[in-house]
Amino acid sequence: MLEVHDLRVAYNRVIRVLEGISFAVPKGKAVTLLGANGSGKSTTVKAISGMLRSDNGAIVTGKVVLEGEDVTRQGASRMVRRGVIHVMEGRFVFPDLTVKENLLMGAYSIKDRSSITEDLGRWLDFFPVLGARTNTQAGYLSGGEQQMLAIARALMAHPRLVLMDEPSMGLSPILVQEVFGVISDIQKTHQLTFLLVEQNVRMALKVADYGYVIERGFIRLEGTAEELRQNKHLQDFYLGISENENHI
Ligand code: ATP
């Protein structure tokens, strides 16, 4: 589904964040990109979703291929039209709009308008916390509810590929478990293709089939979720940290 070849990103023309990374996300699978703070995970998903722009000083080279088509450096709105939906770090719901209005914003690229009411009903049923607050302004939702809303809004767009950046950010351990439970359910039930960026390695490896670890701009490790869980480097440097930080 998605192939990334030799992706390199520099900010302000000189700060090299990615030094040539390559990875793949097969259709219907969940793949995770892991790495410490500042290792370049968000940069990677932004480069894929077309959010890094040369007029902001970001230089992107390499190749991004979506279902066989070269989509390198296409703008963000084109990528949305191709079904690549980026759920950004920090959630970015529209705080003044209601839950329902936020969800409808997610469907703005859908041509078949008749399916929207059905989709709305489906996702409001799937996320009861949202179903109970359809007319509440999103700014009044808790962090976990806003994260659910950001995910549901992405689903309204009929995504071919969901890029999810750090869904655990700012959530309590209980909510992290809840949000990851929902991501796992949706991914498995609907066979969605996910690229999940996370610092919470333990949770990410529960959801993902396969993972890559980015360090200093390179992919240092890759493997199935089980292989990574058993890997000594990952256990020493990530799982220990993750366990202490998140008390999971
Ligand atoms: P985190 O888990 O903390 O979100 P990350 O792995 O997602 O980290 P990035 O956000 O991709 O890391 O950042 C990688 C590096 O690039 C960091 O050193 C960051 O300071 C730098 N960086 C990110 N965005 C910019 C920008 N617009 N201009 C300059 N430097 C940037």
mmCIF file of C-alpha atoms and ligand atoms in Angstrom:
data_model
loop_
_atom_site.group_PDB
_atom_site.id
_atom_site.type_symbol
_atom_site.label_atom_id
_atom_site.label_comp_id
_atom_site.label_asym_id
_atom_site.label_seq_id
_atom_site.Cartn_x
_atom_site.Cartn_y
_atom_site.Cartn_z
ATOM 1 C CA MET A 1 0.000 0.000 0.000
ATOM 2 C CA LEU A 2 2.633 2.558 1.112
ATOM 3 C CA GLU A 3 6.324 2.424 0.318
ATOM 4 C CA VAL A 4 8.813 4.987 1.512
ATOM 5 C CA HIS A 5 12.222 4.941 -0.121
ATOM 6 C CA ASP A 6 15.322 6.727 1.152
ATOM 7 C CA LEU A 7 13.354 9.565 2.759
ATOM 8 C CA ARG A 8 15.529 12.484 3.837
ATOM 9 C CA VAL A 9 14.294 15.649 5.497
ATOM 10 C CA ALA A 10 16.199 18.759 6.481
ATOM 11 C CA TYR A 11 14.684 21.757 8.260
ATOM 12 C CA ASN A 12 15.815 25.306 7.580
ATOM 13 C CA ARG A 13 17.841 23.779 4.761
ATOM 14 C CA VAL A 14 20.561 22.503 7.141
ATOM 15 C CA ILE A 15 19.142 20.585 10.132
ATOM 16 C CA ARG A 16 19.103 16.998 8.883
ATOM 17 C CA VAL A 17 16.436 15.055 10.741
ATOM 18 C CA LEU A 18 15.973 12.014 8.490
ATOM 19 C CA GLU A 19 19.073 10.631 6.804
ATOM 20 C CA GLY A 20 17.453 8.183 4.400
ATOM 21 C CA ILE A 21 14.810 5.878 5.802
ATOM 22 C CA SER A 22 12.898 3.209 3.905
ATOM 23 C CA PHE A 23 9.914 1.225 5.074
ATOM 24 C CA ALA A 24 6.618 -0.220 3.909
ATOM 25 C CA VAL A 25 3.054 -0.434 5.187
ATOM 26 C CA PRO A 26 1.139 -3.369 3.659
ATOM 27 C CA LYS A 27 -2.565 -3.004 2.911
ATOM 28 C CA GLY A 28 -4.815 -3.846 5.850
ATOM 29 C CA LYS A 29 -1.943 -3.902 8.342
ATOM 30 C CA ALA A 30 -0.859 -1.652 11.190
ATOM 31 C CA VAL A 31 2.776 -0.608 11.188
ATOM 32 C CA THR A 32 4.366 1.476 13.915
ATOM 33 C CA LEU A 33 7.275 3.908 13.814
ATOM 34 C CA LEU A 34 8.966 4.042 17.178
ATOM 35 C CA GLY A 35 11.713 6.268 18.507
ATOM 36 C CA ALA A 36 12.682 8.651 21.268
ATOM 37 C CA ASN A 37 11.671 12.294 21.538
ATOM 38 C CA GLY A 38 12.853 14.257 18.548
ATOM 39 C CA SER A 39 13.982 11.214 16.550
ATOM 40 C CA GLY A 40 11.971 12.284 13.506
ATOM 41 C CA LYS A 41 8.759 10.261 13.761
ATOM 42 C CA SER A 42 6.377 13.185 13.271
ATOM 43 C CA THR A 43 8.618 14.521 10.540
ATOM 44 C CA THR A 44 8.233 11.213 8.701
ATOM 45 C CA VAL A 45 4.430 11.252 8.744
ATOM 46 C CA LYS A 46 4.337 14.938 7.836
ATOM 47 C CA ALA A 47 6.575 14.237 4.853
ATOM 48 C CA ILE A 48 4.183 11.478 3.730
ATOM 49 C CA SER A 49 0.989 13.506 4.214
ATOM 50 C CA GLY A 50 2.370 16.489 2.342
ATOM 51 C CA MET A 51 2.610 18.820 5.307
ATOM 52 C CA LEU A 52 6.266 19.715 4.937
ATOM 53 C CA ARG A 53 6.693 22.542 2.505
ATOM 54 C CA SER A 54 9.822 23.929 0.947
ATOM 55 C CA ASP A 55 8.525 27.472 1.472
ATOM 56 C CA ASN A 56 8.746 26.752 5.206
ATOM 57 C CA GLY A 57 12.369 25.705 4.835
ATOM 58 C CA ALA A 58 11.830 21.923 4.820
ATOM 59 C CA ILE A 59 13.675 19.963 2.154
ATOM 60 C CA VAL A 60 12.233 16.525 1.436
ATOM 61 C CA THR A 61 13.950 14.032 -0.850
ATOM 62 C CA GLY A 62 13.358 10.341 -1.503
ATOM 63 C CA LYS A 63 10.232 8.696 -2.750
ATOM 64 C CA VAL A 64 6.748 8.055 -1.354
ATOM 65 C CA VAL A 65 4.695 5.518 -3.301
ATOM 66 C CA LEU A 66 0.996 4.903 -2.618
ATOM 67 C CA GLU A 67 -0.493 1.797 -4.260
ATOM 68 C CA GLY A 68 2.150 1.933 -6.979
ATOM 69 C CA GLU A 69 1.790 5.656 -7.655
ATOM 70 C CA ASP A 70 4.559 8.153 -6.908
ATOM 71 C CA VAL A 71 3.010 10.722 -4.533
ATOM 72 C CA THR A 72 6.215 12.322 -3.311
ATOM 73 C CA ARG A 73 5.807 15.954 -2.241
ATOM 74 C CA GLN A 74 2.154 16.179 -3.180
ATOM 75 C CA GLY A 75 0.362 18.811 -1.137
ATOM 76 C CA ALA A 76 -1.705 17.927 1.918
ATOM 77 C CA SER A 77 -5.080 18.460 0.242
ATOM 78 C CA ARG A 78 -4.162 16.164 -2.659
ATOM 79 C CA MET A 79 -3.087 13.495 -0.214
ATOM 80 C CA VAL A 80 -6.450 13.787 1.573
ATOM 81 C CA ARG A 81 -8.204 13.336 -1.783
ATOM 82 C CA ARG A 82 -6.107 10.192 -2.270
ATOM 83 C CA GLY A 83 -7.386 8.872 1.051
ATOM 84 C CA VAL A 84 -4.304 9.539 3.181
ATOM 85 C CA ILE A 85 -5.637 10.949 6.437
ATOM 86 C CA HIS A 86 -3.259 12.319 9.043
ATOM 87 C CA VAL A 87 -4.456 12.389 12.661
ATOM 88 C CA MET A 88 -2.044 14.904 14.057
ATOM 89 C CA GLU A 89 -0.277 14.979 17.380
ATOM 90 C CA GLY A 90 -2.284 17.155 19.766
ATOM 91 C CA ARG A 91 -5.546 16.078 18.109
ATOM 92 C CA PHE A 92 -6.552 19.407 16.539
ATOM 93 C CA VAL A 93 -10.300 19.121 16.796
ATOM 94 C CA PHE A 94 -12.220 22.304 16.026
ATOM 95 C CA PRO A 95 -13.026 23.454 19.576
ATOM 96 C CA ASP A 96 -15.937 25.761 18.681
ATOM 97 C CA LEU A 97 -17.693 23.217 16.482
ATOM 98 C CA THR A 98 -19.884 20.475 17.903
ATOM 99 C CA VAL A 99 -18.942 16.811 17.798
ATOM 100 C CA LYS A 100 -21.287 16.310 14.850
ATOM 101 C CA GLU A 101 -19.905 19.317 12.968
ATOM 102 C CA ASN A 102 -16.336 18.099 13.531
ATOM 103 C CA LEU A 103 -17.284 14.716 12.098
ATOM 104 C CA LEU A 104 -18.932 16.325 9.083
ATOM 105 C CA MET A 105 -15.728 18.313 8.469
ATOM 106 C CA GLY A 106 -13.958 14.952 8.198
ATOM 107 C CA ALA A 107 -16.258 14.004 5.333
ATOM 108 C CA TYR A 108 -15.659 17.129 3.261
ATOM 109 C CA SER A 109 -13.730 15.210 0.598
ATOM 110 C CA ILE A 110 -16.425 12.528 0.172
ATOM 111 C CA LYS A 111 -18.173 12.852 -3.184
ATOM 112 C CA ASP A 112 -21.077 10.505 -2.411
ATOM 113 C CA ARG A 113 -22.896 12.814 0.031
ATOM 114 C CA SER A 114 -25.686 10.233 0.558
ATOM 115 C CA SER A 115 -23.314 7.961 2.499
ATOM 116 C CA ILE A 116 -22.432 10.633 5.040
ATOM 117 C CA THR A 117 -25.489 10.271 7.287
ATOM 118 C CA GLU A 118 -24.943 6.524 7.418
ATOM 119 C CA ASP A 119 -21.245 6.993 8.257
ATOM 120 C CA LEU A 120 -22.124 9.506 10.927
ATOM 121 C CA GLY A 121 -24.533 7.035 12.559
ATOM 122 C CA ARG A 122 -21.996 4.207 12.323
ATOM 123 C CA TRP A 123 -19.178 6.097 14.019
ATOM 124 C CA LEU A 124 -21.401 7.708 16.653
ATOM 125 C CA ASP A 125 -22.547 4.177 17.548
ATOM 126 C CA PHE A 126 -19.000 2.875 17.537
ATOM 127 C CA PHE A 127 -17.809 5.695 19.832
ATOM 128 C CA PRO A 128 -20.572 5.934 22.490
ATOM 129 C CA VAL A 129 -18.720 8.790 24.258
ATOM 130 C CA LEU A 130 -19.247 10.828 21.098
ATOM 131 C CA GLY A 131 -22.773 9.544 20.452
ATOM 132 C CA ALA A 132 -23.787 10.893 23.851
ATOM 133 C CA ARG A 133 -22.333 14.330 23.058
ATOM 134 C CA THR A 134 -23.280 14.959 19.433
ATOM 135 C CA ASN A 135 -24.173 18.610 20.044
ATOM 136 C CA THR A 136 -21.413 19.403 22.540
ATOM 137 C CA GLN A 137 -18.676 21.785 21.406
ATOM 138 C CA ALA A 138 -15.493 19.769 20.962
ATOM 139 C CA GLY A 139 -13.515 22.173 23.151
ATOM 140 C CA TYR A 140 -15.512 20.940 26.160
ATOM 141 C CA LEU A 141 -14.592 17.282 25.631
ATOM 142 C CA SER A 142 -11.910 15.617 27.752
ATOM 143 C CA GLY A 143 -8.534 14.798 26.197
ATOM 144 C CA GLY A 144 -9.507 11.167 25.633
ATOM 145 C CA GLU A 145 -12.830 12.133 24.078
ATOM 146 C CA GLN A 146 -11.082 14.621 21.786
ATOM 147 C CA GLN A 147 -8.698 11.881 20.706
ATOM 148 C CA MET A 148 -11.666 9.612 19.927
ATOM 149 C CA LEU A 149 -13.222 12.487 17.964
ATOM 150 C CA ALA A 150 -10.007 13.025 15.984
ATOM 151 C CA ILE A 151 -9.967 9.312 15.115
ATOM 152 C CA ALA A 152 -13.676 9.233 14.214
ATOM 153 C CA ARG A 153 -13.265 12.359 12.070
ATOM 154 C CA ALA A 154 -10.469 10.598 10.158
ATOM 155 C CA LEU A 155 -12.734 7.586 9.602
ATOM 156 C CA MET A 156 -15.454 9.828 8.125
ATOM 157 C CA ALA A 157 -13.068 10.460 5.207
ATOM 158 C CA HIS A 158 -13.063 6.757 4.131
ATOM 159 C CA PRO A 159 -9.289 6.584 4.549
ATOM 160 C CA ARG A 160 -7.137 4.242 2.499
ATOM 161 C CA LEU A 161 -4.287 4.936 4.880
ATOM 162 C CA VAL A 162 -4.448 6.461 8.362
ATOM 163 C CA LEU A 163 -1.335 8.204 9.641
ATOM 164 C CA MET A 164 -1.717 8.494 13.377
ATOM 165 C CA ASP A 165 0.737 10.648 15.288
ATOM 166 C CA GLU A 166 1.111 9.891 18.972
ATOM 167 C CA PRO A 167 -2.479 9.170 20.046
ATOM 168 C CA SER A 168 -1.259 8.612 23.626
ATOM 169 C CA MET A 169 0.019 12.166 24.011
ATOM 170 C CA GLY A 170 -1.289 13.915 27.113
ATOM 171 C CA LEU A 171 -3.624 11.081 28.123
ATOM 172 C CA SER A 172 -3.759 9.260 31.444
ATOM 173 C CA PRO A 173 -2.680 5.589 31.408
ATOM 174 C CA ILE A 174 -6.314 4.422 31.575
ATOM 175 C CA LEU A 175 -7.291 6.592 28.614
ATOM 176 C CA VAL A 176 -4.223 5.448 26.675
ATOM 177 C CA GLN A 177 -5.437 1.858 27.093
ATOM 178 C CA GLU A 178 -8.942 2.861 25.991
ATOM 179 C CA VAL A 179 -7.792 4.783 22.925
ATOM 180 C CA PHE A 180 -5.445 1.999 21.834
ATOM 181 C CA GLY A 181 -8.219 -0.565 22.391
ATOM 182 C CA VAL A 182 -10.411 1.416 20.014
ATOM 183 C CA ILE A 183 -7.633 1.790 17.424
ATOM 184 C CA SER A 184 -6.980 -1.940 17.530
ATOM 185 C CA ASP A 185 -10.705 -2.780 17.198
ATOM 186 C CA ILE A 186 -11.217 -0.468 14.236
ATOM 187 C CA GLN A 187 -8.075 -1.621 12.510
ATOM 188 C CA LYS A 188 -8.937 -5.291 12.823
ATOM 189 C CA THR A 189 -12.686 -5.032 12.152
ATOM 190 C CA HIS A 190 -12.369 -2.763 9.130
ATOM 191 C CA GLN A 191 -8.986 -4.034 7.870
ATOM 192 C CA LEU A 192 -7.724 -0.468 7.768
ATOM 193 C CA THR A 193 -4.151 0.367 6.929
ATOM 194 C CA PHE A 194 -2.436 2.254 9.734
ATOM 195 C CA LEU A 195 0.911 3.920 10.194
ATOM 196 C CA LEU A 196 1.130 4.656 13.886
ATOM 197 C CA VAL A 197 3.791 6.913 15.365
ATOM 198 C CA GLU A 198 4.272 6.409 19.089
ATOM 199 C CA GLN A 199 6.577 6.914 22.025
ATOM 200 C CA ASN A 200 4.545 4.460 24.064
ATOM 201 C CA VAL A 201 6.286 1.402 22.667
ATOM 202 C CA ARG A 202 4.392 -1.124 24.741
ATOM 203 C CA MET A 203 0.980 0.063 23.556
ATOM 204 C CA ALA A 204 2.085 0.533 19.950
ATOM 205 C CA LEU A 205 3.369 -3.041 19.782
ATOM 206 C CA LYS A 206 0.007 -4.319 21.035
ATOM 207 C CA VAL A 207 -1.745 -2.752 18.058
ATOM 208 C CA ALA A 208 0.866 -3.048 15.299
ATOM 209 C CA ASP A 209 1.779 -6.063 13.222
ATOM 210 C CA TYR A 210 5.233 -4.725 12.387
ATOM 211 C CA GLY A 211 7.456 -1.896 13.599
ATOM 212 C CA TYR A 212 10.485 0.214 12.767
ATOM 213 C CA VAL A 213 12.669 2.043 15.272
ATOM 214 C CA ILE A 214 14.138 5.387 14.189
ATOM 215 C CA GLU A 215 17.315 6.618 15.842
ATOM 216 C CA ARG A 216 19.385 9.622 14.812
ATOM 217 C CA GLY A 217 17.713 9.812 11.442
ATOM 218 C CA PHE A 218 18.157 6.162 10.496
ATOM 219 C CA ILE A 219 16.094 3.011 10.942
ATOM 220 C CA ARG A 220 17.985 1.166 13.608
ATOM 221 C CA LEU A 221 15.715 -1.876 13.967
ATOM 222 C CA GLU A 222 12.679 -3.461 12.370
ATOM 223 C CA GLY A 223 10.648 -6.583 12.951
ATOM 224 C CA THR A 224 7.307 -8.071 13.811
ATOM 225 C CA ALA A 225 5.723 -6.779 17.010
ATOM 226 C CA GLU A 226 6.755 -9.994 18.750
ATOM 227 C CA GLU A 227 10.366 -9.767 17.515
ATOM 228 C CA LEU A 228 10.609 -6.173 18.696
ATOM 229 C CA ARG A 229 9.119 -6.995 22.094
ATOM 230 C CA GLN A 230 11.834 -9.630 22.534
ATOM 231 C CA ASN A 231 14.640 -7.370 21.296
ATOM 232 C CA LYS A 232 17.205 -6.512 23.970
ATOM 233 C CA HIS A 233 17.935 -3.002 22.664
ATOM 234 C CA LEU A 234 14.242 -2.170 22.613
ATOM 235 C CA GLN A 235 13.694 -3.648 26.051
ATOM 236 C CA ASP A 236 16.629 -1.713 27.541
ATOM 237 C CA PHE A 237 16.062 1.648 25.915
ATOM 238 C CA TYR A 238 12.344 1.856 25.179
ATOM 239 C CA LEU A 239 10.202 -0.674 27.002
ATOM 240 C CA GLY A 240 11.779 0.120 30.389
ATOM 241 C CA ILE A 241 11.322 3.851 29.833
ATOM 242 C CA SER A 242 7.819 3.423 28.519
ATOM 243 C CA GLU A 243 6.854 1.245 31.483
ATOM 244 C CA ASN A 244 8.122 3.782 34.030
ATOM 245 C CA GLU A 245 6.683 6.779 32.282
ATOM 246 C CA ASN A 246 3.247 5.342 31.698
ATOM 247 C CA HIS A 247 2.896 3.034 34.699
ATOM 248 C CA ILE A 248 1.443 0.355 32.458
HETATM 249 P P1 ATP B 1 8.261 13.618 19.519
HETATM 250 O O1 ATP B 1 8.044 12.201 19.867
HETATM 251 O O2 ATP B 1 8.831 14.414 20.634
HETATM 252 O O3 ATP B 1 7.079 14.266 18.868
HETATM 253 P P2 ATP B 1 9.492 13.123 16.934
HETATM 254 O O4 ATP B 1 10.269 11.856 16.849
HETATM 255 O O5 ATP B 1 8.124 13.114 16.377
HETATM 256 O O6 ATP B 1 9.462 13.612 18.444
HETATM 257 P P3 ATP B 1 9.992 15.362 15.211
HETATM 258 O O7 ATP B 1 8.857 16.174 15.710
HETATM 259 O O8 ATP B 1 9.888 14.752 13.878
HETATM 260 O O9 ATP B 1 10.379 14.239 16.273
HETATM 261 O O10 ATP B 1 11.289 16.296 15.279
HETATM 262 C C1 ATP B 1 12.572 15.812 14.876
HETATM 263 C C2 ATP B 1 13.576 16.935 15.038
HETATM 264 O O11 ATP B 1 13.287 17.962 14.082
HETATM 265 C C3 ATP B 1 13.566 17.603 16.404
HETATM 266 O O12 ATP B 1 14.900 17.878 16.762
HETATM 267 C C4 ATP B 1 12.794 18.873 16.170
HETATM 268 O O13 ATP B 1 13.217 19.892 17.045
HETATM 269 C C5 ATP B 1 13.153 19.217 14.732
HETATM 270 N N1 ATP B 1 12.073 19.941 14.064
HETATM 271 C C6 ATP B 1 10.784 19.533 13.933
HETATM 272 N N2 ATP B 1 10.054 20.444 13.226
HETATM 273 C C7 ATP B 1 10.907 21.438 12.900
HETATM 274 C C8 ATP B 1 10.769 22.660 12.156
HETATM 275 N N3 ATP B 1 9.597 23.021 11.603
HETATM 276 N N4 ATP B 1 11.865 23.440 12.029
HETATM 277 C C9 ATP B 1 13.043 23.074 12.562
HETATM 278 N N5 ATP B 1 13.254 21.941 13.245
HETATM 279 C C10 ATP B 1 12.194 21.122 13.432
#
